[in-house]
Amino acid sequence: MSSENILDDEDTFKILIATDVHLGYLEKDAIRGNDSYNTLDEILKYAKTHQVDFILLGGDLFHENKPSRRCLHNCITMLRQYCMGDSPIHFNILSDQTVNFNTTQFPWVNYQDENLNISIPVFSIHGNHDDPTGAEGLCALDLLGASGLINHFGHSQSVERIEISPILLQKGNSKLALYGLGSIPDERLYRMFVNNQVTMLRPKEDQDDWFNLFTIHQNRSKHGPTNYIPEQFLDDFLDLVVWGHEHECLIAPTRNEQQLFYVTQPGSSVATSLSPGEATKKHIGLLKVKGRKMNMQKIPLKTVRQFFIQDVVLADYEDLFTPDTPQVTKKVEDLCYAKVTEMIDEAERERLGCPLTPEKPLIRLRVDYSGGFETFNTSRFSQKFVDRVANPKDIIHFLRHREQKENIKDEVNVDYSKLIKNTAVEGLRVEDLVKQYFEAAEQTVQLSLLTEQGMGKAIQEFVEKDEKDAIQELITYQLEKTQRHLQARGVTTEQDIDTEIKLFRDSKKNTTEEENEIREAINRAKTHRLERSNDPNISSEFADVTMDSDEDSATFAAPTRGRGRGGRGRGGRGRGRGATASEPKPAGRGRAQKSSATTQSRSIMQAFQAPSQKSSRTGATKSYKEEELTIVDSDEDIPVMTATRAPPRSASSSFNKSSSQTQSQSSRGVAFDDSDDDDEDNPFKGRGHHSRR
């Protein structure tokens, strides 16, 4: 068969894949402010140059939940510049678009809108940075969707059960089922998978003819017992999973031998933290799908700022100095200066011949000064490189590992995850900090009414999304529910109140009821903010008092004796939260008086010990039959066809429910071609079967 017949563009999907663009990151920084904008411009330019069928984004297009005007303006400008035009669209959508695009009043793909002229459609799920908020559940992607620039999909509006309905695409004889799931708190999604509450729908007809592509934005690496999503939770009928949220670029597809699908992790296109995972070279992917065969071509990004990181353990340089050496601090500083200079020189050599790469690199030197060494003045040290690096203020990061040192045979290969106690928190979420605080805190400063999960969510809303009433409303809401529960049970003595409150709190931990209460309290806070912003009679003084009160509520003070919230005396502050539980709340808050007989004498900030969650996931034994899914690792480009735009087609398709737990699916024999021979570079040339036994 000739090469022309094999490379049939009428049957080939060409998809540009990128995740975690983080548009607007450090946009006010004088040096790094334009990095994210330059990289998005490069990504969209590649899409237009390669004449792709569509762009697939895996979440976190924006870095902030509420992007600035400059950020939105730049994004809209670039999308209009590169994604609008007269180029024809070569694929059709066969699924029910009112289900696929259920977050907009225009429930159809943008290129089928008669008022728009789209040449490159963009399909995107939301991430944890640009996730939907507010009573309406809107996010920044919905603004772009309403304007017709992107197609936002994968938004689950239910916290009880998730049904993922695919976008069914067809180009020639190739059929592509595009699944997507926007960011959901990992603990909640983990529990839903375990409880069989996640279902992926499949077409009833010709299931084996569809190439199944799934886009997800969750933790892939394990950050806790349930703070990640194992790959084994995903259905095994999938062919390729595009994994967002993880910033390390691992874009080459890796096979999951248990579920028999491939996973690609494109990583972020801009470094948002100075950690080793960000130092990997950044790429985007050009995915080509024909029938059940696929090919992933890596495209290096040239506008990404260089990032170099090294670890230095001072105890390994005994031949140069020891803690008792005269002027040892000066010698340590000279060693660090030499290491930083080496990284800068390496960056300059790599940048030769690449004018798009920013001039100043990011440099990070992590110095382990355990064993009696002293730190030096990092501010004075940074002044030596202020004109040579993009991050002069945080070049040096001092670390010191724990005193309970484990037995390590090879001191050179230090496992920093076990030995190093970071002096600065990098990439840790607010919820994790709250959980760690209560795990380490004494019993006398634990929460009594709230759970640590609820407090963590409220503080996260306060810190990341500027919901100033989130903590106050969560406490008020939970206090009211507890009061009603105690009144219904007829509890009167203080000892019985203590016991009943603990039982009532424990009964809701890690349940859907707890999540609904947190959501309701946060929605109340957002409603109050909107009411204040629309009420001209509310004075700025009252707003200041509210802000101060909520900021103070995020601190954890030692408890004193008193009823309910009275243990947290606030003195003469305007909101008076130091008052006893029998006093009424200020006017305008719309809350009933609190009963002194139904509250605790301990502090409201008491909490439980973190429960150990041991969940098991079982599935039925699978019967297998052989299929063929070929992945060819070739970088050869495919010529683009010049057919006219296909007429819009939207027809409802029937689906079968495919539970993530109890499916009986067929295995796929997969051949992965690593050959460099020219006669085998054809990305769609069939290979022999390799069945999995």
XYZ file of C-alpha atoms in Angstrom:
693
model
C 0.000 0.000 0.000
C 1.380 3.396 -0.927
C 2.158 6.065 1.625
C -0.458 8.357 0.116
C -3.208 5.861 0.848
C -2.059 5.362 4.429
C -1.805 9.087 5.174
C -5.468 9.808 4.521
C -6.167 13.205 6.126
C -9.908 12.802 5.752
C -9.749 10.240 8.570
C -7.078 11.854 10.754
C -7.753 13.998 13.826
C -4.990 16.503 14.617
C -5.300 17.809 18.183
C -3.028 20.255 19.977
C -2.858 19.358 23.694
C -1.772 21.706 26.504
C -2.551 22.045 30.208
C -1.933 24.491 33.051
C -1.208 27.649 31.079
C -1.736 29.761 34.235
C -2.405 32.914 32.287
C -1.707 36.014 34.359
C 0.851 34.436 36.696
C 3.042 37.195 38.212
C 1.659 39.641 35.656
C 2.728 42.576 37.861
C 6.337 41.410 38.020
C 8.620 43.709 36.044
C 10.687 40.804 34.645
C 8.329 37.806 34.513
C 5.017 39.625 33.985
C 4.637 38.679 30.301
C 5.886 35.083 30.487
C 2.475 33.388 30.551
C 1.121 35.621 27.760
C 4.108 34.963 25.508
C 3.774 31.213 25.968
C 0.040 31.164 25.197
C 0.766 33.167 22.063
C 3.344 30.546 21.058
C 0.890 27.675 21.738
C -1.853 29.216 19.622
C 0.643 30.033 16.889
C 1.682 26.355 16.754
C -1.979 25.366 16.430
C -2.435 27.640 13.452
C 0.861 26.595 11.832
C 0.065 22.866 12.119
C -3.553 23.469 11.032
C -4.963 21.345 13.831
C -8.621 20.318 13.990
C -9.003 21.641 17.524
C -7.135 22.582 20.705
C -7.668 20.616 23.929
C -6.818 22.371 27.227
C -6.599 20.349 30.447
C -7.535 23.048 32.978
C -5.999 26.067 34.731
C -6.056 28.326 31.715
C -6.050 31.200 34.226
C -3.903 31.432 37.329
C -6.396 33.492 39.333
C -10.000 32.579 39.949
C -10.914 36.188 39.149
C -8.523 37.199 36.335
C -7.580 40.839 35.954
C -8.855 42.970 33.098
C -5.443 42.860 31.497
C -5.398 39.065 31.696
C -8.865 38.678 30.167
C -8.095 41.270 27.500
C -4.889 39.517 26.424
C -6.564 36.110 26.384
C -9.530 37.292 24.307
C -7.198 39.123 21.919
C -5.060 36.043 21.256
C -8.016 33.679 20.884
C -9.619 36.035 18.392
C -6.349 36.463 16.498
C -5.509 32.760 16.099
C -8.804 30.860 16.409
C -11.091 32.933 14.210
C -10.931 32.802 10.435
C -12.225 31.218 7.249
C -10.443 27.852 7.487
C -12.956 25.004 7.190
C -13.766 22.614 10.047
C -13.393 18.992 8.972
C -15.227 17.119 11.743
C -18.807 16.846 12.955
C -20.310 16.502 16.432
C -22.783 13.624 16.778
C -23.680 13.846 20.481
C -26.355 15.915 22.213
C -24.647 19.286 22.630
C -27.157 20.519 25.192
C -25.686 17.878 27.505
C -22.047 18.466 26.527
C -22.147 22.270 26.950
C -24.583 22.674 29.834
C -23.057 25.799 31.395
C -24.051 28.299 28.717
C -27.202 29.729 27.175
C -25.716 28.815 23.776
C -25.529 25.011 24.103
C -23.749 24.223 20.870
C -20.155 24.171 19.707
C -18.914 27.623 18.764
C -17.972 26.802 15.162
C -21.602 25.905 14.424
C -22.824 29.340 15.540
C -23.962 31.238 12.466
C -22.816 34.524 14.018
C -19.225 33.366 14.529
C -16.431 32.444 12.143
C -14.260 29.916 13.967
C -11.284 28.255 12.287
C -9.792 26.417 15.316
C -12.244 25.336 18.044
C -10.881 25.263 21.613
C -12.248 22.679 24.060
C -11.328 23.157 27.712
C -12.189 21.841 31.160
C -11.697 24.007 34.243
C -8.937 23.496 36.777
C -8.633 24.193 40.476
C -7.381 27.748 39.844
C -10.233 28.812 37.549
C -12.996 26.622 38.991
C -16.658 27.710 39.135
C -17.700 29.729 42.203
C -20.707 31.664 43.424
C -24.365 30.819 43.550
C -24.477 30.624 39.744
C -21.459 28.312 39.532
C -19.656 30.428 36.942
C -15.945 30.645 36.161
C -13.712 32.677 33.861
C -14.062 30.001 31.156
C -17.804 30.652 31.077
C -17.070 34.271 30.131
C -15.041 33.067 27.170
C -17.721 30.497 26.363
C -20.498 33.106 26.310
C -18.384 35.201 23.957
C -17.993 32.211 21.620
C -14.209 31.855 21.934
C -13.940 28.482 23.704
C -16.117 25.457 24.445
C -16.233 24.757 28.186
C -17.126 21.145 28.957
C -16.701 18.638 31.786
C -18.550 20.695 34.415
C -20.358 18.421 36.887
C -23.142 20.248 38.717
C -24.027 17.432 41.114
C -22.210 16.488 44.312
C -24.188 13.249 44.671
C -23.366 11.497 41.394
C -21.244 12.257 38.339
C -22.217 11.111 34.854
C -19.602 11.957 32.235
C -21.209 12.201 28.807
C -18.675 12.335 25.943
C -18.546 14.735 23.027
C -18.793 12.416 20.029
C -16.721 13.632 17.089
C -16.382 12.108 13.647
C -13.919 12.941 10.910
C -14.194 10.729 7.863
C -14.167 7.165 9.156
C -12.489 8.063 12.479
C -14.672 8.398 15.563
C -13.465 10.165 18.699
C -15.258 10.156 22.080
C -13.969 13.141 24.087
C -14.562 12.822 27.842
C -13.783 15.582 30.320
C -14.054 16.158 34.067
C -13.226 19.542 35.547
C -11.405 19.887 38.833
C -13.185 18.518 41.928
C -11.691 18.346 45.453
C -9.600 15.186 45.427
C -10.980 13.766 48.669
C -14.556 14.102 47.436
C -13.857 12.598 44.019
C -11.865 9.767 45.598
C -14.816 8.917 47.831
C -17.244 9.090 44.900
C -15.127 6.641 42.905
C -15.008 4.268 45.868
C -18.787 4.499 46.304
C -19.493 3.838 42.604
C -20.855 7.342 42.117
C -18.881 8.115 38.947
C -20.220 6.805 35.640
C -18.825 7.248 32.144
C -21.394 6.910 29.370
C -20.591 5.060 26.151
C -22.337 4.935 22.768
C -24.603 1.908 22.486
C -23.632 1.222 18.909
C -20.185 0.347 17.565
C -18.416 0.810 20.903
C -15.230 -0.762 19.592
C -14.968 1.779 16.773
C -14.512 4.783 19.060
C -11.191 6.189 20.210
C -11.824 7.212 23.848
C -9.922 10.295 25.038
C -10.347 11.483 28.638
C -9.175 14.821 30.092
C -8.893 15.153 33.883
C -7.487 17.774 36.275
C -6.628 16.152 39.624
C -3.678 15.105 41.762
C -1.935 12.193 40.094
C 0.830 11.780 42.652
C -0.181 10.722 46.155
C -0.364 13.624 48.611
C -2.298 11.748 51.288
C -4.499 8.680 51.795
C -7.316 10.097 49.641
C -5.812 13.335 48.311
C -5.217 11.988 44.798
C -6.917 9.912 42.118
C -5.307 6.527 41.347
C -5.177 5.663 37.671
C -6.857 2.349 38.492
C -10.065 4.228 39.332
C -10.552 5.169 35.669
C -12.448 2.896 33.298
C -10.356 0.519 31.255
C -12.181 1.137 27.967
C -10.277 4.440 27.704
C -7.466 4.689 25.170
C -5.657 7.860 26.279
C -5.880 10.019 29.415
C -4.669 13.639 29.314
C -3.755 14.442 32.918
C -3.727 18.074 33.994
C -2.840 19.757 37.301
C 0.572 18.091 37.632
C 3.208 20.586 36.468
C 6.048 18.207 35.651
C 6.171 17.599 31.908
C 5.817 13.845 31.245
C 4.157 14.160 27.872
C 5.382 10.868 26.386
C 2.427 8.450 26.791
C 3.023 5.810 29.452
C 0.975 2.628 29.606
C -0.984 1.566 32.664
C -0.521 -2.182 32.584
C -3.534 -2.836 34.787
C -6.121 -0.732 32.969
C -4.435 -0.981 29.547
C -4.717 2.682 28.624
C -2.049 5.312 28.087
C -1.526 8.459 30.170
C 0.091 11.684 28.974
C 0.961 14.480 31.396
C 1.792 17.635 29.396
C 2.658 19.657 32.511
C 2.489 23.406 32.894
C 3.673 25.886 30.292
C 5.019 28.335 32.901
C 6.913 27.658 36.135
C 4.710 28.704 39.060
C 7.020 27.377 41.779
C 10.747 26.864 42.153
C 10.541 23.097 42.622
C 12.338 20.254 40.799
C 9.218 19.246 38.842
C 9.092 22.660 37.181
C 12.691 22.370 35.969
C 11.757 19.762 33.349
C 11.741 21.137 29.817
C 8.256 22.313 28.857
C 6.399 20.764 25.910
C 2.988 20.650 24.322
C 1.676 17.717 22.302
C 0.385 17.251 18.764
C -1.899 14.219 18.938
C -2.898 12.445 15.728
C -5.714 9.918 15.840
C -6.791 7.697 12.970
C -9.243 4.951 13.774
C -7.902 3.255 16.908
C -4.294 4.289 16.279
C -2.606 7.359 17.703
C 0.671 9.253 17.561
C 1.934 11.877 20.015
C 4.497 14.382 18.759
C 6.303 16.461 21.381
C 6.681 20.165 20.590
C 9.186 22.041 22.796
C 8.140 25.510 23.916
C 10.752 28.150 23.112
C 9.282 31.125 24.999
C 9.427 29.422 28.413
C 11.899 31.007 30.815
C 14.778 28.675 31.657
C 14.810 27.205 35.151
C 17.766 25.493 36.816
C 17.794 24.003 40.298
C 20.530 22.291 42.312
C 20.840 20.814 45.796
C 23.934 21.388 47.931
C 24.590 19.473 51.164
C 27.282 21.349 53.074
C 28.228 18.264 55.083
C 29.468 16.659 51.841
C 32.249 19.277 51.481
C 34.398 18.196 54.414
C 37.533 18.666 52.324
C 36.722 22.392 51.969
C 35.299 23.330 55.365
C 33.642 22.119 58.553
C 31.441 24.000 61.024
C 34.594 24.755 63.081
C 36.598 26.159 60.166
C 37.522 29.871 60.570
C 35.294 32.125 58.442
C 33.242 29.097 57.425
C 30.227 31.269 56.544
C 32.284 33.194 53.990
C 33.493 29.927 52.443
C 29.939 28.590 52.252
C 28.850 31.779 50.536
C 31.713 31.467 48.028
C 30.645 27.878 47.263
C 27.053 28.989 46.651
C 28.280 31.841 44.440
C 30.221 29.356 42.301
C 27.227 27.016 41.999
C 24.867 29.828 40.973
C 27.381 31.143 38.446
C 27.673 27.674 36.906
C 23.909 27.464 36.411
C 23.775 30.944 34.865
C 26.572 30.046 32.450
C 24.777 26.835 31.497
C 21.599 28.802 30.823
C 23.470 31.230 28.564
C 24.938 28.363 26.543
C 21.527 26.747 26.049
C 19.962 30.041 25.026
C 22.349 30.552 22.114
C 20.484 30.416 18.820
C 17.061 30.696 20.456
C 16.017 34.359 20.432
C 12.511 33.614 21.764
C 13.822 32.396 25.122
C 13.804 35.117 27.810
C 17.231 36.441 28.674
C 17.250 36.053 32.447
C 16.798 32.496 33.779
C 15.244 31.295 37.021
C 17.868 29.966 39.430
C 17.276 28.069 42.667
C 19.997 26.650 44.942
C 18.721 24.548 47.840
C 21.323 24.472 50.589
C 21.183 21.855 53.351
C 23.056 23.424 56.257
C 22.535 20.584 58.756
C 25.372 19.603 61.033
C 26.122 22.905 62.758
C 26.517 25.260 59.796
C 25.105 28.780 59.873
C 23.181 30.629 57.179
C 24.405 33.816 55.537
C 22.618 36.972 54.466
C 20.633 35.979 51.381
C 19.621 39.572 50.593
C 23.221 40.677 50.279
C 24.024 37.546 48.288
C 21.154 38.207 45.870
C 22.439 41.683 45.041
C 25.327 40.083 43.150
C 22.910 38.584 40.586
C 20.197 41.214 40.358
C 20.988 41.891 36.686
C 21.547 38.269 35.684
C 18.579 36.256 37.000
C 14.809 36.721 36.973
C 14.342 35.828 40.658
C 17.152 37.562 42.584
C 15.182 37.646 45.853
C 14.827 33.886 46.254
C 17.883 32.287 44.679
C 19.006 30.623 47.912
C 16.689 28.324 49.850
C 18.123 27.014 53.136
C 17.006 23.605 54.362
C 17.776 21.579 57.448
C 16.694 17.971 57.839
C 15.203 16.527 60.972
C 17.366 15.489 63.867
C 15.913 11.954 63.825
C 18.043 11.075 60.859
C 17.369 7.772 59.159
C 20.130 5.362 58.238
C 21.157 6.284 54.729
C 23.800 4.324 52.901
C 24.281 6.819 50.121
C 24.479 10.371 51.523
C 24.833 11.862 48.066
C 21.353 10.855 46.938
C 19.422 12.616 49.674
C 15.691 11.949 49.779
C 14.455 15.430 50.578
C 10.872 14.242 50.949
C 11.937 12.294 54.058
C 14.848 14.239 55.442
C 14.238 17.882 54.714
C 11.989 20.058 56.811
C 11.230 22.930 54.489
C 11.540 26.361 56.001
C 9.180 27.691 53.317
C 6.013 26.009 52.145
C 6.042 25.418 48.389
C 2.904 24.199 46.639
C 1.021 23.365 49.875
C -2.670 24.165 49.930
C -4.458 26.092 52.652
C -6.557 23.018 53.454
C -3.384 20.995 54.045
C -1.967 23.639 56.367
C -5.141 23.662 58.456
C -5.147 19.880 58.650
C -1.493 19.777 59.664
C -2.103 22.424 62.317
C -4.861 20.465 64.053
C -2.993 17.187 63.751
C -0.055 18.710 65.621
C -2.085 20.863 68.039
C -2.862 19.876 71.601
C -6.285 18.617 72.607
C -7.115 21.901 74.331
C -6.990 23.835 71.061
C -8.998 21.463 68.896
C -12.284 22.238 67.160
C -15.560 21.305 68.850
C -18.303 22.064 66.312
C -16.495 22.340 62.991
C -14.506 19.674 61.235
C -11.015 20.410 60.031
C -12.222 19.881 56.463
C -14.895 22.545 56.863
C -12.523 25.007 58.481
C -9.932 24.352 55.784
C -12.440 25.003 52.986
C -13.645 28.207 54.628
C -10.113 29.528 55.092
C -9.300 28.579 51.501
C -12.274 30.610 50.268
C -11.162 33.498 52.458
C -7.531 33.438 51.307
C -7.779 32.453 47.649
C -11.141 33.888 46.601
C -11.491 36.831 48.970
C -14.746 35.603 50.505
C -14.447 37.579 53.730
C -17.557 36.082 55.363
C -16.776 32.429 54.618
C -15.400 31.555 58.062
C -18.034 33.554 59.937
C -20.889 32.015 57.968
C -19.600 28.467 58.382
C -19.389 28.898 62.158
C -22.836 30.516 62.334
C -24.436 27.903 60.092
C -22.952 24.969 62.009
C -23.852 26.542 65.359
C -27.484 26.922 64.293
C -27.703 23.315 63.116
C -26.143 22.048 66.341
C -28.541 24.119 68.435
C -31.541 22.726 66.570
C -30.207 19.194 66.970
C -29.733 19.599 70.727
C -33.187 21.109 71.129
C -34.731 18.237 69.195
C -32.923 15.706 71.400
C -33.919 17.536 74.581
C -30.378 17.609 75.958
C -29.962 19.895 78.983
C -26.936 18.963 81.107
C -23.497 20.164 80.138
C -22.010 16.665 80.086
C -24.773 15.399 77.810
C -24.310 18.443 75.574
C -20.608 17.628 75.200
C -21.319 14.023 74.296
C -24.180 14.791 71.910
C -22.208 17.469 70.043
C -19.324 15.070 69.514
C -21.657 12.332 68.235
C -23.462 14.803 65.974
C -20.171 16.056 64.557
C -18.710 12.577 64.056
C -21.815 11.402 62.208
C -21.236 13.958 59.452
C -17.493 13.713 58.960
C -16.432 12.854 55.404
C -20.029 12.624 54.197
C -22.044 14.347 51.507
C -23.990 16.142 54.233
C -20.802 17.807 55.446
C -19.934 18.944 51.908
C -23.433 20.356 51.433
C -23.164 22.318 54.680
C -19.824 23.781 53.626
C -21.245 24.705 50.229
C -24.323 26.302 51.808
C -22.220 28.376 54.218
C -19.946 29.589 51.436
C -22.946 30.485 49.287
C -24.332 32.500 52.205
C -21.071 34.398 52.435
C -21.164 35.168 48.729
C -24.787 36.293 48.980
C -23.915 38.698 51.800
C -21.026 40.093 49.782
C -23.309 40.716 46.816
C -25.919 42.329 49.063
C -23.343 44.672 50.534
C -21.974 45.584 47.122
C -25.489 46.414 45.872
C -26.674 48.271 49.009
C -25.655 51.965 48.935
C -26.686 52.408 52.580
C -23.918 50.199 53.929
C -21.084 52.390 55.129
C -17.445 51.719 54.428
C -16.824 51.651 58.170
C -19.079 48.618 58.542
C -17.272 46.924 55.670
C -13.939 47.518 57.370
C -15.212 46.029 60.594
C -16.459 42.966 58.745
C -13.139 42.456 57.051
C -11.195 42.772 60.291
C -13.500 40.370 62.074
C -13.159 37.669 59.439
C -9.432 38.043 59.197
C -9.108 37.541 62.925
C -11.378 34.531 62.797
C -8.745 32.697 60.779
C -6.315 32.727 63.698
C -6.257 29.997 66.309
C -6.239 31.346 69.863
C -6.034 29.405 73.108
C -9.504 28.838 74.584
C -10.899 30.350 77.745
C -13.898 29.325 79.766
C -17.210 30.580 78.527
C -20.277 29.563 76.629
C -20.053 28.662 72.947
C -18.227 31.352 71.013
C -17.859 33.469 74.104
C -14.524 31.829 74.776
C -12.955 33.932 72.016
C -13.180 37.374 73.532
C -12.620 40.189 71.113
C -12.613 43.115 73.535
C -14.254 46.201 72.120
C -14.169 45.305 68.443
C -17.104 46.399 66.298
C -18.536 42.956 65.637
C -18.295 41.871 69.268
C -17.615 38.198 68.663
C -16.088 38.042 72.131
C -19.553 38.359 73.634
C -21.116 35.408 75.394
C -23.395 33.054 73.566
C -26.490 34.518 75.169
C -25.979 37.933 73.610
C -27.586 38.715 70.253
C -25.527 39.247 67.119
C -25.358 42.727 65.563
C -28.324 43.974 63.593
C -28.342 43.409 59.865
C -26.866 39.910 59.981
C -30.293 38.286 60.113
C -29.354 35.676 62.743
C -31.377 34.561 65.783
C -30.090 34.922 69.342
C -27.910 32.111 70.548
C -28.971 29.949 73.458
C -26.461 29.615 76.257
C -27.812 26.208 77.215
C -26.894 24.574 73.937
C -23.276 25.484 73.437
C -19.929 24.167 74.590
C -17.664 25.522 77.292
C -14.679 24.663 75.180
C -13.424 26.766 72.302
C -15.241 26.609 68.983
C -11.866 25.936 67.335
C -11.582 22.396 68.722
C -11.460 19.608 66.167
C -11.079 15.887 65.783
C -7.959 13.957 65.162
C -7.662 13.380 61.437
C -9.488 10.144 60.692
C -7.734 7.450 58.765
C -9.694 6.664 55.696
C -9.187 3.188 54.423
C -11.282 2.666 51.378
C -11.215 -0.295 49.109
C -12.232 -0.450 45.540
C -13.449 -3.696 44.144
C -14.359 -4.641 40.656
C -15.658 -7.645 38.853
C -13.328 -10.017 37.116
C -12.841 -8.894 33.558
C -13.115 -11.071 30.501
C -10.795 -10.048 27.718
C -10.798 -10.151 23.986
C -8.142 -8.819 21.677
C -8.303 -5.428 19.989
C -5.649 -3.377 18.303
C -4.524 0.024 19.459
C -1.304 1.182 17.850
C 0.818 4.037 19.114
C 3.554 5.227 16.835
C 6.247 7.494 18.210
C 6.902 9.531 15.083
C 7.399 13.252 14.616
C 6.454 13.238 10.940
C 3.912 15.909 10.050
C 0.768 15.082 8.094
C -0.313 17.212 5.124
C -3.591 18.984 5.649
C -6.601 18.423 3.450
C -8.360 21.364 1.848
C -11.950 20.183 1.976
C -14.759 22.670 2.507
C -16.391 23.183 5.871
C -18.716 20.340 6.751
C -22.329 21.323 7.423
C -23.306 21.470 11.109
C -24.655 18.209 12.398
C -25.941 17.579 15.878
C -27.783 14.366 16.550
C -28.546 12.741 19.870
C -26.709 9.494 20.467
C -27.701 6.655 22.718
C -25.363 5.750 25.544
C -24.645 2.792 27.735
C -23.654 3.496 31.319
C -20.169 2.316 32.147
C -19.546 2.315 35.883
C -16.013 3.040 36.966
C -16.093 0.056 39.323
C -17.864 -2.939 37.800
C -17.150 -2.879 34.082
C -16.263 -5.990 32.192
C -14.165 -4.668 29.369
C -11.854 -6.067 26.758
C -8.094 -5.715 26.779
C -6.166 -4.199 23.962
C -3.067 -5.540 22.332
C -0.793 -2.534 21.906
C 2.319 -2.057 19.824
C 4.545 0.908 20.607
C 6.942 1.736 17.787
C 10.310 3.182 18.772
C 11.940 2.465 15.434
C 13.937 5.271 13.826
C 13.960 3.708 10.351
C 12.674 6.052 7.674
C 10.524 3.383 6.058
C 8.687 2.889 9.382
C 8.081 6.551 10.252
C 4.519 6.383 8.974
C 2.455 7.167 12.103
C -0.455 5.068 10.922
C 1.277 1.923 9.743
C -0.229 -1.109 11.433
C 1.791 -3.317 13.763
C 1.505 -6.856 14.933
C -0.608 -7.896 17.880
C 0.887 -8.077 21.357
C -1.792 -9.546 23.507
C -1.791 -9.145 27.248
C -2.103 -12.415 29.046
